[in-house]
GROMACS .gro file of C-alpha atoms in nm:
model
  249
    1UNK     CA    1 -11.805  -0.967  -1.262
    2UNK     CA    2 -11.625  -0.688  -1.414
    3UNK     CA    3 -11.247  -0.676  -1.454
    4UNK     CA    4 -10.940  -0.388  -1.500
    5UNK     CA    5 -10.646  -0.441  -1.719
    6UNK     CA    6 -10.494  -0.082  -1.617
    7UNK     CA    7 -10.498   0.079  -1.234
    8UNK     CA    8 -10.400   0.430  -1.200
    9UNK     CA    9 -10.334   0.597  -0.906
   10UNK     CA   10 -10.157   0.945  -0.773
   11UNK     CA   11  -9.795   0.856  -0.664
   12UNK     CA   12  -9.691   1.138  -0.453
   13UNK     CA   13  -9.859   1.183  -0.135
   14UNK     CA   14 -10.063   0.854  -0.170
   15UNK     CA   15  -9.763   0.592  -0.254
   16UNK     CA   16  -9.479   0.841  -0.185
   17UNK     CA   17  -9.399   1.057   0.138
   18UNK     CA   18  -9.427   1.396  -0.092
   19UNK     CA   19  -9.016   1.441   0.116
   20UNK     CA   20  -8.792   1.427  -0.208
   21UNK     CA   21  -8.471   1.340  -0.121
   22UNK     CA   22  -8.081   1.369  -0.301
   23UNK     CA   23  -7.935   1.001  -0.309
   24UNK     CA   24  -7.738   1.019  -0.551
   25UNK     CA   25  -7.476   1.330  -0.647
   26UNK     CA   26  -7.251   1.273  -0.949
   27UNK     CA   27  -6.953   1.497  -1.041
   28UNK     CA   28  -6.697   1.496  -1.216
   29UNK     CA   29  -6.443   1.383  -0.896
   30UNK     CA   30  -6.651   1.077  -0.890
   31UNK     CA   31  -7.003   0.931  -0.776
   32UNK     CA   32  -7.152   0.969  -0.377
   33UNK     CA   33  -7.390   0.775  -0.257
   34UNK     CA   34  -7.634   0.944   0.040
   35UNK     CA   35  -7.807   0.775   0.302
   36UNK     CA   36  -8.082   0.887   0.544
   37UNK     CA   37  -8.474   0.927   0.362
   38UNK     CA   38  -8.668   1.233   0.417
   39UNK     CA   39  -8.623   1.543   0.574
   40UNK     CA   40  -8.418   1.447   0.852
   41UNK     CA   41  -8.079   1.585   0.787
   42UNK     CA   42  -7.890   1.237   0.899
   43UNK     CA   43  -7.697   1.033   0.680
   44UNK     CA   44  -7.353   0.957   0.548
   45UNK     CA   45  -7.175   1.014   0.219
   46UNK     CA   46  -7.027   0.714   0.074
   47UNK     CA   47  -6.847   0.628  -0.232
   48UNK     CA   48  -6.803   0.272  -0.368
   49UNK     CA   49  -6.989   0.192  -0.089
   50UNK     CA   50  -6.752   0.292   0.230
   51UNK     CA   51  -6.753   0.636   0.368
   52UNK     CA   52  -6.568   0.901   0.289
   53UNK     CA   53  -6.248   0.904   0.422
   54UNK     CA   54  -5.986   1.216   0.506
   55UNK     CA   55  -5.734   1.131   0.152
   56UNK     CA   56  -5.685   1.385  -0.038
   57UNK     CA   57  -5.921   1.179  -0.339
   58UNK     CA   58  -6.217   1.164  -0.083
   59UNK     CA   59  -6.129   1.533   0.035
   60UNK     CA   60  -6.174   1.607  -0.349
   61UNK     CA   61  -6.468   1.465  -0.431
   62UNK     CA   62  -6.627   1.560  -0.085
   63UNK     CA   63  -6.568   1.925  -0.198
   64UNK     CA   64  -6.697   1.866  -0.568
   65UNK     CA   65  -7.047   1.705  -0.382
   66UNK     CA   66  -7.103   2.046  -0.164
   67UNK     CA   67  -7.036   2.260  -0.454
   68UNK     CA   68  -7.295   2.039  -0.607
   69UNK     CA   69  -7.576   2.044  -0.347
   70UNK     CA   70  -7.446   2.390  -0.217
   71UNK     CA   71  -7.537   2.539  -0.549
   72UNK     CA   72  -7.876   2.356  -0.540
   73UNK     CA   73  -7.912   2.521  -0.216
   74UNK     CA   74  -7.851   2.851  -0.310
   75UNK     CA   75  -8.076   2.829  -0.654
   76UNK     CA   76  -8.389   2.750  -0.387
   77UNK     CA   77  -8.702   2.949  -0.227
   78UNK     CA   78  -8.763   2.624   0.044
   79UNK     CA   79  -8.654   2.648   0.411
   80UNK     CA   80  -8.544   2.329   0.598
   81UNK     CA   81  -8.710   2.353   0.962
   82UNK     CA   82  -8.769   2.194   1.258
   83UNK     CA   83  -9.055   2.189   1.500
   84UNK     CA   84  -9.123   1.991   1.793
   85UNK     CA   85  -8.843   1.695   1.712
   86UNK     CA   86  -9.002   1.720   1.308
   87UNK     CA   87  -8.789   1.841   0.994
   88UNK     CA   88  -8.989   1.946   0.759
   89UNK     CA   89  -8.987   2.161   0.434
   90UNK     CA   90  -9.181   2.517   0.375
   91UNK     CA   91  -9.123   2.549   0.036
   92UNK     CA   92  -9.093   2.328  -0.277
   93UNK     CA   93  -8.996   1.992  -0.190
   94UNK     CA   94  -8.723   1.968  -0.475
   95UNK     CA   95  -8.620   2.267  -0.335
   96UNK     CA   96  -8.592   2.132   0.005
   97UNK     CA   97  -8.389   1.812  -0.112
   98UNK     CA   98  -8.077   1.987  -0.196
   99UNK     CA   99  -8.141   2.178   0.173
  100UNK     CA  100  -8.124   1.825   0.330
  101UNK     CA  101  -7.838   1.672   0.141
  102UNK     CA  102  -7.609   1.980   0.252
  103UNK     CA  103  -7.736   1.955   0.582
  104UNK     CA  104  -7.646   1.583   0.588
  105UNK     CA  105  -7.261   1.704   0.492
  106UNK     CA  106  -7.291   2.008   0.752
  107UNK     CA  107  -7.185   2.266   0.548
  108UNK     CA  108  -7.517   2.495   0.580
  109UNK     CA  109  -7.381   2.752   0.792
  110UNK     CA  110  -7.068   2.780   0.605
  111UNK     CA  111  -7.298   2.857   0.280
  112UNK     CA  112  -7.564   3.119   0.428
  113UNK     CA  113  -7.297   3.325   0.600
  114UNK     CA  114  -7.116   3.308   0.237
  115UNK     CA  115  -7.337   3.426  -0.002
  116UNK     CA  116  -7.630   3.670   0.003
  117UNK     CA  117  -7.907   3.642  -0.258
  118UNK     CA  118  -7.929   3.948  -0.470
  119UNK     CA  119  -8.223   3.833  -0.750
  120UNK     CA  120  -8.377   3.564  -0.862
  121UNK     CA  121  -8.494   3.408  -1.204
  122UNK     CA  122  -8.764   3.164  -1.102
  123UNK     CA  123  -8.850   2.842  -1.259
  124UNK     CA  124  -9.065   2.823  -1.526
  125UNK     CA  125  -9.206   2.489  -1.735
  126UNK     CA  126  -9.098   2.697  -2.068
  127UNK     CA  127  -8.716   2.763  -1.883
  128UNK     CA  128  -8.713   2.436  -1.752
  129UNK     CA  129  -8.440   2.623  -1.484
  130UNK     CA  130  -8.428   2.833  -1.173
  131UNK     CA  131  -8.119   3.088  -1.091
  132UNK     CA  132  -8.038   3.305  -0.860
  133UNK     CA  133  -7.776   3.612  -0.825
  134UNK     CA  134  -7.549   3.613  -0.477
  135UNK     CA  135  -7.271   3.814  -0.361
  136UNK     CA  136  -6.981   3.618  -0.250
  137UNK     CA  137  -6.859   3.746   0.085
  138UNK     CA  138  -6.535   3.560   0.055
  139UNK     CA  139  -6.422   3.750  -0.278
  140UNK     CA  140  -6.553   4.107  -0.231
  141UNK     CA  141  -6.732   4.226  -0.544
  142UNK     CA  142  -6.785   3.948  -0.688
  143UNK     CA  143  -7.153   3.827  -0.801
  144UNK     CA  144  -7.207   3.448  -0.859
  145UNK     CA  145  -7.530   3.329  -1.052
  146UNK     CA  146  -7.665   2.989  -0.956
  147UNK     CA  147  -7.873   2.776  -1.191
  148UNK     CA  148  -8.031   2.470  -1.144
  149UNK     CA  149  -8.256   2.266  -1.371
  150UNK     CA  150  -8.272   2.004  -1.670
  151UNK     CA  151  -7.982   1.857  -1.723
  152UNK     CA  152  -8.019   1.863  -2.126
  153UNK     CA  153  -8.118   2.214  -2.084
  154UNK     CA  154  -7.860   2.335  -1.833
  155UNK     CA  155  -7.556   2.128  -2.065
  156UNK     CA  156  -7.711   2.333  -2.322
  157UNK     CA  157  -7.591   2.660  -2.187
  158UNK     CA  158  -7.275   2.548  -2.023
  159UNK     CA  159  -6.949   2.629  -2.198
  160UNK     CA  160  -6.727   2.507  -1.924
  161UNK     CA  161  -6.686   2.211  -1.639
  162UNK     CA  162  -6.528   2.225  -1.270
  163UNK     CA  163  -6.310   1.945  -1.248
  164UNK     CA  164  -6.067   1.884  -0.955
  165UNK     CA  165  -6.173   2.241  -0.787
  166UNK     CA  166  -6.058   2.423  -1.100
  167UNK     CA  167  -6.289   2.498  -1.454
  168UNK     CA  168  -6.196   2.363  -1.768
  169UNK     CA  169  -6.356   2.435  -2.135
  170UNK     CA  170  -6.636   2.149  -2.193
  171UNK     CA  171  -6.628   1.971  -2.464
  172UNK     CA  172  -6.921   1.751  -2.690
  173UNK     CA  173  -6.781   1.436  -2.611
  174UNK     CA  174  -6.783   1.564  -2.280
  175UNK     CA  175  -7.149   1.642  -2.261
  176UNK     CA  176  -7.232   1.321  -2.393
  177UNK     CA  177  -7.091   1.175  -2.097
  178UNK     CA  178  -7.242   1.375  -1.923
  179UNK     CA  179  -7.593   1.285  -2.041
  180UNK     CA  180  -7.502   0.923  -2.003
  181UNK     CA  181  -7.454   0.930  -1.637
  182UNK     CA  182  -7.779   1.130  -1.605
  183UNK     CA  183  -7.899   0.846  -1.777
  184UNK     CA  184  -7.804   0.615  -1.582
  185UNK     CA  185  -7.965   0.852  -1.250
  186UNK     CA  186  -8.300   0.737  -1.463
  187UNK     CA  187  -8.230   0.397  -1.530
  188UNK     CA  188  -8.225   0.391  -1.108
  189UNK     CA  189  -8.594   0.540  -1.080
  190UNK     CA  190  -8.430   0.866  -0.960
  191UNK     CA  191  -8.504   1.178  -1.114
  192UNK     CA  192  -8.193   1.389  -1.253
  193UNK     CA  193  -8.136   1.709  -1.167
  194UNK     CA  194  -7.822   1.922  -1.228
  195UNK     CA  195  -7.618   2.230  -1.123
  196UNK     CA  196  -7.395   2.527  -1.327
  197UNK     CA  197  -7.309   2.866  -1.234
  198UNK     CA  198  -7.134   3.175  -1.378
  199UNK     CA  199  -6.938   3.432  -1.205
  200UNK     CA  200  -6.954   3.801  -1.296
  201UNK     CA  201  -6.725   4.079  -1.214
  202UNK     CA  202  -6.897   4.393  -0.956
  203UNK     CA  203  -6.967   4.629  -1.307
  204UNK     CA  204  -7.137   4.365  -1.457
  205UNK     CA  205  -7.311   4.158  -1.163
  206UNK     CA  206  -7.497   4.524  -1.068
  207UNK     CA  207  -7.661   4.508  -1.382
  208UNK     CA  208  -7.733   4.125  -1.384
  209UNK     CA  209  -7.999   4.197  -1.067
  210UNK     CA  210  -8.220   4.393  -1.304
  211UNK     CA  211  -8.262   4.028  -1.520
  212UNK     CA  212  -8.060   3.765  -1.424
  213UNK     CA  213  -8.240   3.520  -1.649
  214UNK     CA  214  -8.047   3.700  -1.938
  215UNK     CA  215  -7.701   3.593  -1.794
  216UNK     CA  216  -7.818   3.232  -1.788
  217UNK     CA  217  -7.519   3.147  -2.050
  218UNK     CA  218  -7.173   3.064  -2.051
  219UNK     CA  219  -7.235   2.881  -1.722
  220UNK     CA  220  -6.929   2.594  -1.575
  221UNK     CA  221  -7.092   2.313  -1.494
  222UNK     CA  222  -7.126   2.159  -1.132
  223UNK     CA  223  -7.266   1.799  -1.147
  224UNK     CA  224  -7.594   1.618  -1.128
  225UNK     CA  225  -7.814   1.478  -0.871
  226UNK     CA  226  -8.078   1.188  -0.874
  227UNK     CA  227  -8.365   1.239  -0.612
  228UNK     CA  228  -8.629   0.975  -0.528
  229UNK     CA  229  -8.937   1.037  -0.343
  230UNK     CA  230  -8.925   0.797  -0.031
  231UNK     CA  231  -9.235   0.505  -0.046
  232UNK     CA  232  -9.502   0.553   0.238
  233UNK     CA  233  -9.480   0.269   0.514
  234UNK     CA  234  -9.796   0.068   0.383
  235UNK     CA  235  -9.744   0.122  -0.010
  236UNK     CA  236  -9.553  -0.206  -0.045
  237UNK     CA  237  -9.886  -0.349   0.093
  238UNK     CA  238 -10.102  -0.170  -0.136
  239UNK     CA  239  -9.868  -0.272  -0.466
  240UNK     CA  240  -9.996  -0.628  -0.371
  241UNK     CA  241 -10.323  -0.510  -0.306
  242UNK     CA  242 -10.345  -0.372  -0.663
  243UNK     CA  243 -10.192  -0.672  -0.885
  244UNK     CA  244 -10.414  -0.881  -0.702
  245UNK     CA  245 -10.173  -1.081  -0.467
  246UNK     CA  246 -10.300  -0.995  -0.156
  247UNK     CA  247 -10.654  -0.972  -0.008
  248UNK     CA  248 -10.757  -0.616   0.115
  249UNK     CA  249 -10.927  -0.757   0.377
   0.00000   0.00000   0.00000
């Protein structure tokens, strides 16, 4: 009889639900920690694993997550829907993830009556980044570019951090802490993603529609996610299936 030293197989779709989903949002306020899997917007935000409370450290940090999945939701093409009693996503399930995540913290409405999308730069493998240009209702004239991407790649353009609601200059040693904790969104099987953006007076945002990916500098950076894609039901099953610990039959 023959015998295999190396299985491969497709993850997503065949191991993994294809529903990527935020778990993990990192700023600098602090770590939160979101439950729920899927599409489904339910879950709670914790931090050091209780909830979030109504101090003004967890009001904070609450604030610094939304701008962090808010941002994530802006710089997307997906749309979070539900038919017949099922969410699902039309659109790129990355996409989607930061959809869910805000959903879970029910601050969608407040965000699409906010800002109105103006342009878009869309990802590309080369770019490893995706932005998009919005007005900001709440501070007429005002254009706000979202990016979203690589973390390496987004530090790489960002000049400053927001930190306790306000923006301060960032600095290398801050970076590398940065990359650290993205790091450590790795070392936890999640994939990193993370969120800048870069606001530009009326004058210049009017010209910023024409190429937005040109303005994709001098960004303040937001935070980071970590995303997993959820296991199917029977992939624990077939795990032991395939290193031989359990009979298919």
């Amino acid at each position: 009889p023959g015998s295999a030293s190396v299985i491969c197989s497709d993850k997503t779709g065949t191991l993994t639900r294809n529903e990527m989903t935020v778990t993990t949002v990192v700023t600098s306020a602090g770590v939160v920690t979101l439950t729920g899997s899927g599409y489904r917007p339910e879950g709670h935000a914790l931090t050091s694993g209780r909830a979030l409370g109504e101090g003004p450290a967890d009001e904070l940090l609450r604030n610094e997550v939304l701008a962090v999945v808010g941002g994530g939701g802006l710089a997307s093409d997906a749309v979070l829907q539900e038919v017949e009693g099922e969410w699902t996503v039309r659109g790129d399930p990355t996409d989607g993830a930061f959809l869910v995540a805000e959903a879970k913290l029910g601050a969608t409405a407040t965000r699409e009556a906010r800002f109105g999308r103006l342009a878009e730069a869309p990802f590309t493998s080369e770019r490893k980044l995706m932005s998009t240009l919005h007005a900001d209702a709440d501070r007429h004239g005002l254009v706000v570019l979202v990016t979203k991407g690589a973390p390496d790649v987004l530090l790489g353009r960002c000049t400053h951090e927001r930190a306790a609601e306000s923006v301060r200059p960032l600095s290398a040693a801050r970076k590398a802490e940065i990359l650290e904790s993205v790091d450590w969104l790795a070392d936890q099987a999640l994939r990193p993603l993370a969120v800048a953006y870069r606001e530009l007076p009326e004058d210049e945002g009017a010209r910023s529609v024409a190429a937005p990916e040109s303005y994709e500098h001098g960004l303040t950076f937001l935070g980071a996610v970590g995303i997993i894609d959820p296991p199917r039901p029977e992939a624990a099953r077939a795990n032991l299936v395939l290193a031989g610990k359990l009979n298919p039959d």
